[in-house]
């Protein structure tokens, strides 16, 4: 037996006469194999459902933007039906990269079936994903129409919630004003020093790409400085303004607390889900970490998409403030939600300020006839002003500075205050009183208990199955488009799960 011969195996002494015959693997051969494209995927494969559904939709807004037409010179373009189907199937599979889809078209049966064994260039796929904002909005509405026709949407009850998704940038890209200005100055100098591409030794394509990158960098830094101005304007304390930072790579992203308990750059995706079959009926993206103020635009989005408002919306405490309650009353939408936290001055804040418990607000006596308070030393705290906060009206009262200055209790009552001790009286508004009464009923509490199960179902699906834990695109407009693609995919997945698959099984 020859040593090293792969077709020969050493066998025990007693069986030395036997030589095992094994199949040879020939990797040098060339094969021409027929491929029946139609049979690349099974009849109940979800890629067929996506192709079928997209084919039923009105894609005219996509076709209207195509310049290549019959009778005019120019190359034919990829059919939007194919590009939409490729993106939907890719998102469904957790693939969110145009390059990856192009690679999958080379060997994956489902992608090959869709493209008819052609490979779509990744530039075409990447451009298509971000180019057709209005057409994609229309497509989302078209799919909602199909789902509504199937009886999956009733708008009797809609659960609304926000979920934070990481931005495509790092915390290290956030800088203060001085650093951003330095970077911008450098970028402008580099742009000014850019030479003529034709005079460079490397290829013109490379030079033009470098020049484009520099111009984009300069533009992003200018946008970051504008974003920083907005952040500073939203802050009242000078020390907070000085600490403000903005990202040099994604100026519209904001640092916010995320689901994993860590702070990082993110966007806040707002999702409205119909309780009937957990279909997403509205999606928006906000750069604000807070939920307050997001419900009203969400209800308006639903009305735009489906031509009617939801009868009832269910939200958590982050949304239930005075303005939202008033807006829902005005729109005739029944609001169910957790009670907002009353934001008076908390005892621990008083403790931090060095106020002794004997001088907490309970020690002050209110006189309704004069709308004023009397302090433990017998001095009057007059009404100073009021402010609407959350679902309460905050009325502020203050003692005269000279009364407190000469008071023996100042060290325990208002240490370090020059203006005199102040007190905030929190009054619930009539809307808040009515909302509280409603939320104490067993019916409202039973409805609220359903909120997490419905609202968090699409959140979990788009993060775990579709894989939207971090955006691939940058900027509010593009991440909104990315969210729309993902929610469209989610809705089509639900249609496959609830309608298409059962019908296919019934036919077999
Ligand atoms: S410090 Fe002012 S508010 Fe406090 S007990 Fe004295 S006078 Fe009254």
PDB file of C-alpha atoms in Angstrom, residues 44-278:
ATOM      1  CA  UNK A  44     -45.016  27.596   0.334  1.00  0.00           C
ATOM      2  CA  UNK A  45     -41.742  29.520   0.594  1.00  0.00           C
ATOM      3  CA  UNK A  46     -42.299  33.055   2.020  1.00  0.00           C
ATOM      4  CA  UNK A  47     -40.362  34.626  -0.849  1.00  0.00           C
ATOM      5  CA  UNK A  48     -43.282  33.663  -3.124  1.00  0.00           C
ATOM      6  CA  UNK A  49     -45.691  35.402  -0.746  1.00  0.00           C
ATOM      7  CA  UNK A  50     -43.627  38.604  -0.819  1.00  0.00           C
ATOM      8  CA  UNK A  51     -43.410  38.570  -4.637  1.00  0.00           C
ATOM      9  CA  UNK A  52     -47.151  37.907  -4.898  1.00  0.00           C
ATOM     10  CA  UNK A  53     -48.125  40.649  -2.450  1.00  0.00           C
ATOM     11  CA  UNK A  54     -45.780  43.280  -3.916  1.00  0.00           C
ATOM     12  CA  UNK A  55     -47.171  42.426  -7.365  1.00  0.00           C
ATOM     13  CA  UNK A  56     -50.694  43.198  -6.151  1.00  0.00           C
ATOM     14  CA  UNK A  57     -49.756  46.670  -4.920  1.00  0.00           C
ATOM     15  CA  UNK A  58     -49.863  49.894  -6.890  1.00  0.00           C
ATOM     16  CA  UNK A  59     -46.192  50.616  -7.658  1.00  0.00           C
ATOM     17  CA  UNK A  60     -46.951  53.536  -9.970  1.00  0.00           C
ATOM     18  CA  UNK A  61     -45.187  56.089  -7.654  1.00  0.00           C
ATOM     19  CA  UNK A  62     -41.960  54.059  -8.107  1.00  0.00           C
ATOM     20  CA  UNK A  63     -42.397  53.700 -11.890  1.00  0.00           C
ATOM     21  CA  UNK A  64     -43.151  57.432 -12.224  1.00  0.00           C
ATOM     22  CA  UNK A  65     -39.593  58.288 -11.140  1.00  0.00           C
ATOM     23  CA  UNK A  66     -37.920  56.070 -13.787  1.00  0.00           C
ATOM     24  CA  UNK A  67     -36.469  57.977 -16.751  1.00  0.00           C
ATOM     25  CA  UNK A  68     -35.659  54.958 -18.945  1.00  0.00           C
ATOM     26  CA  UNK A  69     -38.703  54.484 -21.198  1.00  0.00           C
ATOM     27  CA  UNK A  70     -39.528  52.598 -24.390  1.00  0.00           C
ATOM     28  CA  UNK A  71     -38.587  54.401 -27.609  1.00  0.00           C
ATOM     29  CA  UNK A  72     -35.847  56.472 -25.954  1.00  0.00           C
ATOM     30  CA  UNK A  73     -32.150  55.626 -25.766  1.00  0.00           C
ATOM     31  CA  UNK A  74     -30.945  54.234 -22.444  1.00  0.00           C
ATOM     32  CA  UNK A  75     -30.533  50.978 -20.579  1.00  0.00           C
ATOM     33  CA  UNK A  76     -33.500  49.179 -19.044  1.00  0.00           C
ATOM     34  CA  UNK A  77     -33.664  49.428 -15.260  1.00  0.00           C
ATOM     35  CA  UNK A  78     -34.385  46.854 -12.590  1.00  0.00           C
ATOM     36  CA  UNK A  79     -38.093  46.505 -11.930  1.00  0.00           C
ATOM     37  CA  UNK A  80     -39.090  48.239  -8.639  1.00  0.00           C
ATOM     38  CA  UNK A  81     -41.193  45.135  -7.873  1.00  0.00           C
ATOM     39  CA  UNK A  82     -37.952  43.115  -7.775  1.00  0.00           C
ATOM     40  CA  UNK A  83     -35.999  45.695  -5.739  1.00  0.00           C
ATOM     41  CA  UNK A  84     -38.831  46.045  -3.208  1.00  0.00           C
ATOM     42  CA  UNK A  85     -39.166  42.259  -2.919  1.00  0.00           C
ATOM     43  CA  UNK A  86     -35.405  41.844  -2.466  1.00  0.00           C
ATOM     44  CA  UNK A  87     -35.294  44.404   0.339  1.00  0.00           C
ATOM     45  CA  UNK A  88     -38.381  42.998   2.077  1.00  0.00           C
ATOM     46  CA  UNK A  89     -37.078  39.437   1.895  1.00  0.00           C
ATOM     47  CA  UNK A  90     -33.635  40.543   3.060  1.00  0.00           C
ATOM     48  CA  UNK A  91     -35.010  42.480   6.050  1.00  0.00           C
ATOM     49  CA  UNK A  92     -37.216  39.499   6.891  1.00  0.00           C
ATOM     50  CA  UNK A  93     -34.025  37.404   7.008  1.00  0.00           C
ATOM     51  CA  UNK A  94     -32.196  39.971   9.170  1.00  0.00           C
ATOM     52  CA  UNK A  95     -30.066  41.215   6.240  1.00  0.00           C
ATOM     53  CA  UNK A  96     -29.870  45.011   6.043  1.00  0.00           C
ATOM     54  CA  UNK A  97     -26.872  45.572   3.768  1.00  0.00           C
ATOM     55  CA  UNK A  98     -27.071  46.201   0.018  1.00  0.00           C
ATOM     56  CA  UNK A  99     -23.680  44.492  -0.512  1.00  0.00           C
ATOM     57  CA  UNK A 100     -24.902  41.406   1.340  1.00  0.00           C
ATOM     58  CA  UNK A 101     -28.053  41.200  -0.813  1.00  0.00           C
ATOM     59  CA  UNK A 102     -25.912  41.446  -3.966  1.00  0.00           C
ATOM     60  CA  UNK A 103     -23.746  38.580  -2.649  1.00  0.00           C
ATOM     61  CA  UNK A 104     -26.803  36.493  -1.741  1.00  0.00           C
ATOM     62  CA  UNK A 105     -28.127  36.911  -5.297  1.00  0.00           C
ATOM     63  CA  UNK A 106     -25.095  34.897  -6.435  1.00  0.00           C
ATOM     64  CA  UNK A 107     -25.870  31.716  -4.520  1.00  0.00           C
ATOM     65  CA  UNK A 108     -28.930  31.824  -2.237  1.00  0.00           C
ATOM     66  CA  UNK A 109     -31.907  29.999  -3.854  1.00  0.00           C
ATOM     67  CA  UNK A 110     -34.548  32.463  -2.567  1.00  0.00           C
ATOM     68  CA  UNK A 111     -32.657  35.514  -3.864  1.00  0.00           C
ATOM     69  CA  UNK A 112     -31.838  33.679  -7.118  1.00  0.00           C
ATOM     70  CA  UNK A 113     -35.523  32.823  -7.549  1.00  0.00           C
ATOM     71  CA  UNK A 114     -36.463  36.476  -7.044  1.00  0.00           C
ATOM     72  CA  UNK A 115     -33.833  37.865  -9.396  1.00  0.00           C
ATOM     73  CA  UNK A 116     -34.047  35.036 -11.948  1.00  0.00           C
ATOM     74  CA  UNK A 117     -30.372  34.174 -11.347  1.00  0.00           C
ATOM     75  CA  UNK A 118     -29.301  37.770 -12.100  1.00  0.00           C
ATOM     76  CA  UNK A 119     -27.094  39.677  -9.659  1.00  0.00           C
ATOM     77  CA  UNK A 120     -28.338  43.155  -8.794  1.00  0.00           C
ATOM     78  CA  UNK A 121     -25.578  45.687  -8.254  1.00  0.00           C
ATOM     79  CA  UNK A 122     -25.358  46.866  -4.639  1.00  0.00           C
ATOM     80  CA  UNK A 123     -25.277  50.548  -5.669  1.00  0.00           C
ATOM     81  CA  UNK A 124     -28.693  50.088  -7.291  1.00  0.00           C
ATOM     82  CA  UNK A 125     -30.024  48.431  -4.135  1.00  0.00           C
ATOM     83  CA  UNK A 126     -28.535  51.036  -1.780  1.00  0.00           C
ATOM     84  CA  UNK A 127     -29.846  53.976  -3.857  1.00  0.00           C
ATOM     85  CA  UNK A 128     -33.294  52.420  -4.149  1.00  0.00           C
ATOM     86  CA  UNK A 129     -33.604  52.048  -0.363  1.00  0.00           C
ATOM     87  CA  UNK A 130     -33.222  55.786   0.281  1.00  0.00           C
ATOM     88  CA  UNK A 131     -34.471  57.415  -2.928  1.00  0.00           C
ATOM     89  CA  UNK A 132     -38.246  56.972  -2.831  1.00  0.00           C
ATOM     90  CA  UNK A 133     -39.583  58.510   0.378  1.00  0.00           C
ATOM     91  CA  UNK A 134     -43.086  59.403  -0.856  1.00  0.00           C
ATOM     92  CA  UNK A 135     -43.438  56.185  -2.855  1.00  0.00           C
ATOM     93  CA  UNK A 136     -42.404  54.118   0.175  1.00  0.00           C
ATOM     94  CA  UNK A 137     -44.923  55.959   2.376  1.00  0.00           C
ATOM     95  CA  UNK A 138     -47.551  55.133  -0.217  1.00  0.00           C
ATOM     96  CA  UNK A 139     -46.440  51.498  -0.289  1.00  0.00           C
ATOM     97  CA  UNK A 140     -46.781  51.285   3.513  1.00  0.00           C
ATOM     98  CA  UNK A 141     -50.338  52.651   3.201  1.00  0.00           C
ATOM     99  CA  UNK A 142     -51.110  50.195   0.367  1.00  0.00           C
ATOM    100  CA  UNK A 143     -50.049  47.267   2.561  1.00  0.00           C
ATOM    101  CA  UNK A 144     -52.196  48.621   5.411  1.00  0.00           C
ATOM    102  CA  UNK A 145     -55.107  48.649   2.941  1.00  0.00           C
ATOM    103  CA  UNK A 146     -54.531  44.954   2.164  1.00  0.00           C
ATOM    104  CA  UNK A 147     -54.289  44.091   5.875  1.00  0.00           C
ATOM    105  CA  UNK A 148     -57.404  46.102   6.645  1.00  0.00           C
ATOM    106  CA  UNK A 149     -59.253  44.263   3.848  1.00  0.00           C
ATOM    107  CA  UNK A 150     -58.153  40.958   5.424  1.00  0.00           C
ATOM    108  CA  UNK A 151     -59.739  42.103   8.715  1.00  0.00           C
ATOM    109  CA  UNK A 152     -56.424  42.424  10.561  1.00  0.00           C
ATOM    110  CA  UNK A 153     -56.912  46.128  11.404  1.00  0.00           C
ATOM    111  CA  UNK A 154     -59.922  47.570  13.229  1.00  0.00           C
ATOM    112  CA  UNK A 155     -58.508  50.711  14.947  1.00  0.00           C
ATOM    113  CA  UNK A 156     -60.782  49.932  17.927  1.00  0.00           C
ATOM    114  CA  UNK A 157     -57.735  49.947  20.179  1.00  0.00           C
ATOM    115  CA  UNK A 158     -54.183  51.029  19.340  1.00  0.00           C
ATOM    116  CA  UNK A 159     -51.198  50.575  21.628  1.00  0.00           C
ATOM    117  CA  UNK A 160     -48.482  53.159  21.143  1.00  0.00           C
ATOM    118  CA  UNK A 161     -44.930  52.951  22.433  1.00  0.00           C
ATOM    119  CA  UNK A 162     -41.435  54.215  21.733  1.00  0.00           C
ATOM    120  CA  UNK A 163     -38.284  52.135  21.407  1.00  0.00           C
ATOM    121  CA  UNK A 164     -34.733  53.390  21.180  1.00  0.00           C
ATOM    122  CA  UNK A 165     -32.490  52.154  18.373  1.00  0.00           C
ATOM    123  CA  UNK A 166     -28.748  52.810  18.318  1.00  0.00           C
ATOM    124  CA  UNK A 167     -27.581  55.387  15.820  1.00  0.00           C
ATOM    125  CA  UNK A 168     -24.877  54.526  13.294  1.00  0.00           C
ATOM    126  CA  UNK A 169     -22.277  56.498  15.185  1.00  0.00           C
ATOM    127  CA  UNK A 170     -20.113  56.229  18.269  1.00  0.00           C
ATOM    128  CA  UNK A 171     -20.226  58.126  21.568  1.00  0.00           C
ATOM    129  CA  UNK A 172     -16.699  59.269  20.719  1.00  0.00           C
ATOM    130  CA  UNK A 173     -18.052  61.304  17.784  1.00  0.00           C
ATOM    131  CA  UNK A 174     -19.811  63.667  20.245  1.00  0.00           C
ATOM    132  CA  UNK A 175     -17.850  66.890  20.824  1.00  0.00           C
ATOM    133  CA  UNK A 176     -18.296  70.255  22.476  1.00  0.00           C
ATOM    134  CA  UNK A 177     -18.521  73.473  20.504  1.00  0.00           C
ATOM    135  CA  UNK A 178     -14.799  74.356  20.614  1.00  0.00           C
ATOM    136  CA  UNK A 179     -13.722  70.941  19.288  1.00  0.00           C
ATOM    137  CA  UNK A 180     -16.339  70.965  16.525  1.00  0.00           C
ATOM    138  CA  UNK A 181     -15.219  74.446  15.464  1.00  0.00           C
ATOM    139  CA  UNK A 182     -11.571  73.268  15.349  1.00  0.00           C
ATOM    140  CA  UNK A 183     -12.520  70.253  13.232  1.00  0.00           C
ATOM    141  CA  UNK A 184     -14.606  72.438  10.915  1.00  0.00           C
ATOM    142  CA  UNK A 185     -11.746  74.899  10.439  1.00  0.00           C
ATOM    143  CA  UNK A 186      -9.418  72.020   9.516  1.00  0.00           C
ATOM    144  CA  UNK A 187     -11.974  70.509   7.139  1.00  0.00           C
ATOM    145  CA  UNK A 188     -12.461  73.886   5.393  1.00  0.00           C
ATOM    146  CA  UNK A 189      -8.699  74.274   4.990  1.00  0.00           C
ATOM    147  CA  UNK A 190      -8.478  70.779   3.479  1.00  0.00           C
ATOM    148  CA  UNK A 191     -11.344  71.530   1.081  1.00  0.00           C
ATOM    149  CA  UNK A 192      -9.671  74.799   0.017  1.00  0.00           C
ATOM    150  CA  UNK A 193      -6.366  72.995  -0.601  1.00  0.00           C
ATOM    151  CA  UNK A 194      -8.002  70.398  -2.832  1.00  0.00           C
ATOM    152  CA  UNK A 195      -6.295  70.433  -6.208  1.00  0.00           C
ATOM    153  CA  UNK A 196      -7.470  69.725  -9.717  1.00  0.00           C
ATOM    154  CA  UNK A 197      -8.264  65.965  -9.989  1.00  0.00           C
ATOM    155  CA  UNK A 198      -6.630  65.846 -13.433  1.00  0.00           C
ATOM    156  CA  UNK A 199      -3.290  67.018 -12.058  1.00  0.00           C
ATOM    157  CA  UNK A 200      -3.107  64.219  -9.459  1.00  0.00           C
ATOM    158  CA  UNK A 201      -1.024  61.093  -9.996  1.00  0.00           C
ATOM    159  CA  UNK A 202      -3.622  58.639  -8.686  1.00  0.00           C
ATOM    160  CA  UNK A 203      -6.763  57.920 -10.698  1.00  0.00           C
ATOM    161  CA  UNK A 204      -9.322  60.697 -11.076  1.00  0.00           C
ATOM    162  CA  UNK A 205     -11.973  58.429  -9.580  1.00  0.00           C
ATOM    163  CA  UNK A 206      -9.984  58.090  -6.356  1.00  0.00           C
ATOM    164  CA  UNK A 207      -9.303  61.838  -6.179  1.00  0.00           C
ATOM    165  CA  UNK A 208     -12.950  62.723  -6.763  1.00  0.00           C
ATOM    166  CA  UNK A 209     -13.998  60.242  -4.077  1.00  0.00           C
ATOM    167  CA  UNK A 210     -11.554  61.838  -1.612  1.00  0.00           C
ATOM    168  CA  UNK A 211     -12.795  65.323  -2.461  1.00  0.00           C
ATOM    169  CA  UNK A 212     -16.407  64.254  -2.039  1.00  0.00           C
ATOM    170  CA  UNK A 213     -15.566  62.714   1.356  1.00  0.00           C
ATOM    171  CA  UNK A 214     -13.938  65.968   2.494  1.00  0.00           C
ATOM    172  CA  UNK A 215     -16.880  68.095   1.372  1.00  0.00           C
ATOM    173  CA  UNK A 216     -19.297  65.731   3.133  1.00  0.00           C
ATOM    174  CA  UNK A 217     -17.195  65.923   6.292  1.00  0.00           C
ATOM    175  CA  UNK A 218     -17.326  69.720   6.202  1.00  0.00           C
ATOM    176  CA  UNK A 219     -21.094  69.619   5.675  1.00  0.00           C
ATOM    177  CA  UNK A 220     -21.596  67.205   8.590  1.00  0.00           C
ATOM    178  CA  UNK A 221     -19.533  69.434  10.900  1.00  0.00           C
ATOM    179  CA  UNK A 222     -21.577  72.485   9.903  1.00  0.00           C
ATOM    180  CA  UNK A 223     -24.755  70.511  10.641  1.00  0.00           C
ATOM    181  CA  UNK A 224     -23.268  69.383  13.983  1.00  0.00           C
ATOM    182  CA  UNK A 225     -22.719  73.024  15.002  1.00  0.00           C
ATOM    183  CA  UNK A 226     -26.315  73.877  14.048  1.00  0.00           C
ATOM    184  CA  UNK A 227     -27.541  70.858  16.056  1.00  0.00           C
ATOM    185  CA  UNK A 228     -25.457  72.034  19.002  1.00  0.00           C
ATOM    186  CA  UNK A 229     -27.119  75.468  18.867  1.00  0.00           C
ATOM    187  CA  UNK A 230     -30.519  73.770  19.082  1.00  0.00           C
ATOM    188  CA  UNK A 231     -29.409  71.631  22.042  1.00  0.00           C
ATOM    189  CA  UNK A 232     -28.051  74.703  23.853  1.00  0.00           C
ATOM    190  CA  UNK A 233     -31.273  76.631  23.184  1.00  0.00           C
ATOM    191  CA  UNK A 234     -33.289  73.799  24.751  1.00  0.00           C
ATOM    192  CA  UNK A 235     -31.319  74.027  28.001  1.00  0.00           C
ATOM    193  CA  UNK A 236     -31.963  76.710  30.576  1.00  0.00           C
ATOM    194  CA  UNK A 237     -28.915  76.433  32.875  1.00  0.00           C
ATOM    195  CA  UNK A 238     -25.634  77.947  31.656  1.00  0.00           C
ATOM    196  CA  UNK A 239     -23.667  74.986  33.024  1.00  0.00           C
ATOM    197  CA  UNK A 240     -25.877  72.579  31.008  1.00  0.00           C
ATOM    198  CA  UNK A 241     -25.428  74.659  27.851  1.00  0.00           C
ATOM    199  CA  UNK A 242     -21.650  74.502  28.288  1.00  0.00           C
ATOM    200  CA  UNK A 243     -21.767  70.716  28.599  1.00  0.00           C
ATOM    201  CA  UNK A 244     -23.834  70.293  25.393  1.00  0.00           C
ATOM    202  CA  UNK A 245     -22.247  68.072  22.726  1.00  0.00           C
ATOM    203  CA  UNK A 246     -23.208  66.993  19.208  1.00  0.00           C
ATOM    204  CA  UNK A 247     -22.028  64.178  16.956  1.00  0.00           C
ATOM    205  CA  UNK A 248     -19.676  65.060  14.119  1.00  0.00           C
ATOM    206  CA  UNK A 249     -20.790  62.010  12.098  1.00  0.00           C
ATOM    207  CA  UNK A 250     -24.562  61.939  12.764  1.00  0.00           C
ATOM    208  CA  UNK A 251     -25.533  65.412  14.026  1.00  0.00           C
ATOM    209  CA  UNK A 252     -29.221  64.518  14.467  1.00  0.00           C
ATOM    210  CA  UNK A 253     -28.565  61.555  16.799  1.00  0.00           C
ATOM    211  CA  UNK A 254     -28.861  62.214  20.530  1.00  0.00           C
ATOM    212  CA  UNK A 255     -27.344  60.487  23.524  1.00  0.00           C
ATOM    213  CA  UNK A 256     -30.149  58.711  25.357  1.00  0.00           C
ATOM    214  CA  UNK A 257     -30.726  55.973  27.891  1.00  0.00           C
ATOM    215  CA  UNK A 258     -31.279  52.714  26.034  1.00  0.00           C
ATOM    216  CA  UNK A 259     -33.067  49.468  26.879  1.00  0.00           C
ATOM    217  CA  UNK A 260     -29.818  47.847  28.093  1.00  0.00           C
ATOM    218  CA  UNK A 261     -29.441  50.585  30.729  1.00  0.00           C
ATOM    219  CA  UNK A 262     -26.490  52.243  28.980  1.00  0.00           C
ATOM    220  CA  UNK A 263     -26.327  55.747  27.506  1.00  0.00           C
ATOM    221  CA  UNK A 264     -25.405  56.036  23.847  1.00  0.00           C
ATOM    222  CA  UNK A 265     -26.271  57.783  20.559  1.00  0.00           C
ATOM    223  CA  UNK A 266     -29.701  56.687  19.389  1.00  0.00           C
ATOM    224  CA  UNK A 267     -32.994  57.609  17.745  1.00  0.00           C
ATOM    225  CA  UNK A 268     -36.410  57.118  19.302  1.00  0.00           C
ATOM    226  CA  UNK A 269     -38.692  55.022  17.065  1.00  0.00           C
ATOM    227  CA  UNK A 270     -42.389  55.582  17.767  1.00  0.00           C
ATOM    228  CA  UNK A 271     -44.619  52.644  16.824  1.00  0.00           C
ATOM    229  CA  UNK A 272     -48.434  52.433  16.893  1.00  0.00           C
ATOM    230  CA  UNK A 273     -49.825  48.892  16.910  1.00  0.00           C
ATOM    231  CA  UNK A 274     -53.428  47.858  16.293  1.00  0.00           C
ATOM    232  CA  UNK A 275     -54.444  45.546  19.146  1.00  0.00           C
ATOM    233  CA  UNK A 276     -56.584  43.280  16.897  1.00  0.00           C
ATOM    234  CA  UNK A 277     -53.692  41.457  15.167  1.00  0.00           C
ATOM    235  CA  UNK A 278     -50.623  43.411  16.302  1.00  0.00           C
TER     236      UNK A 278
END
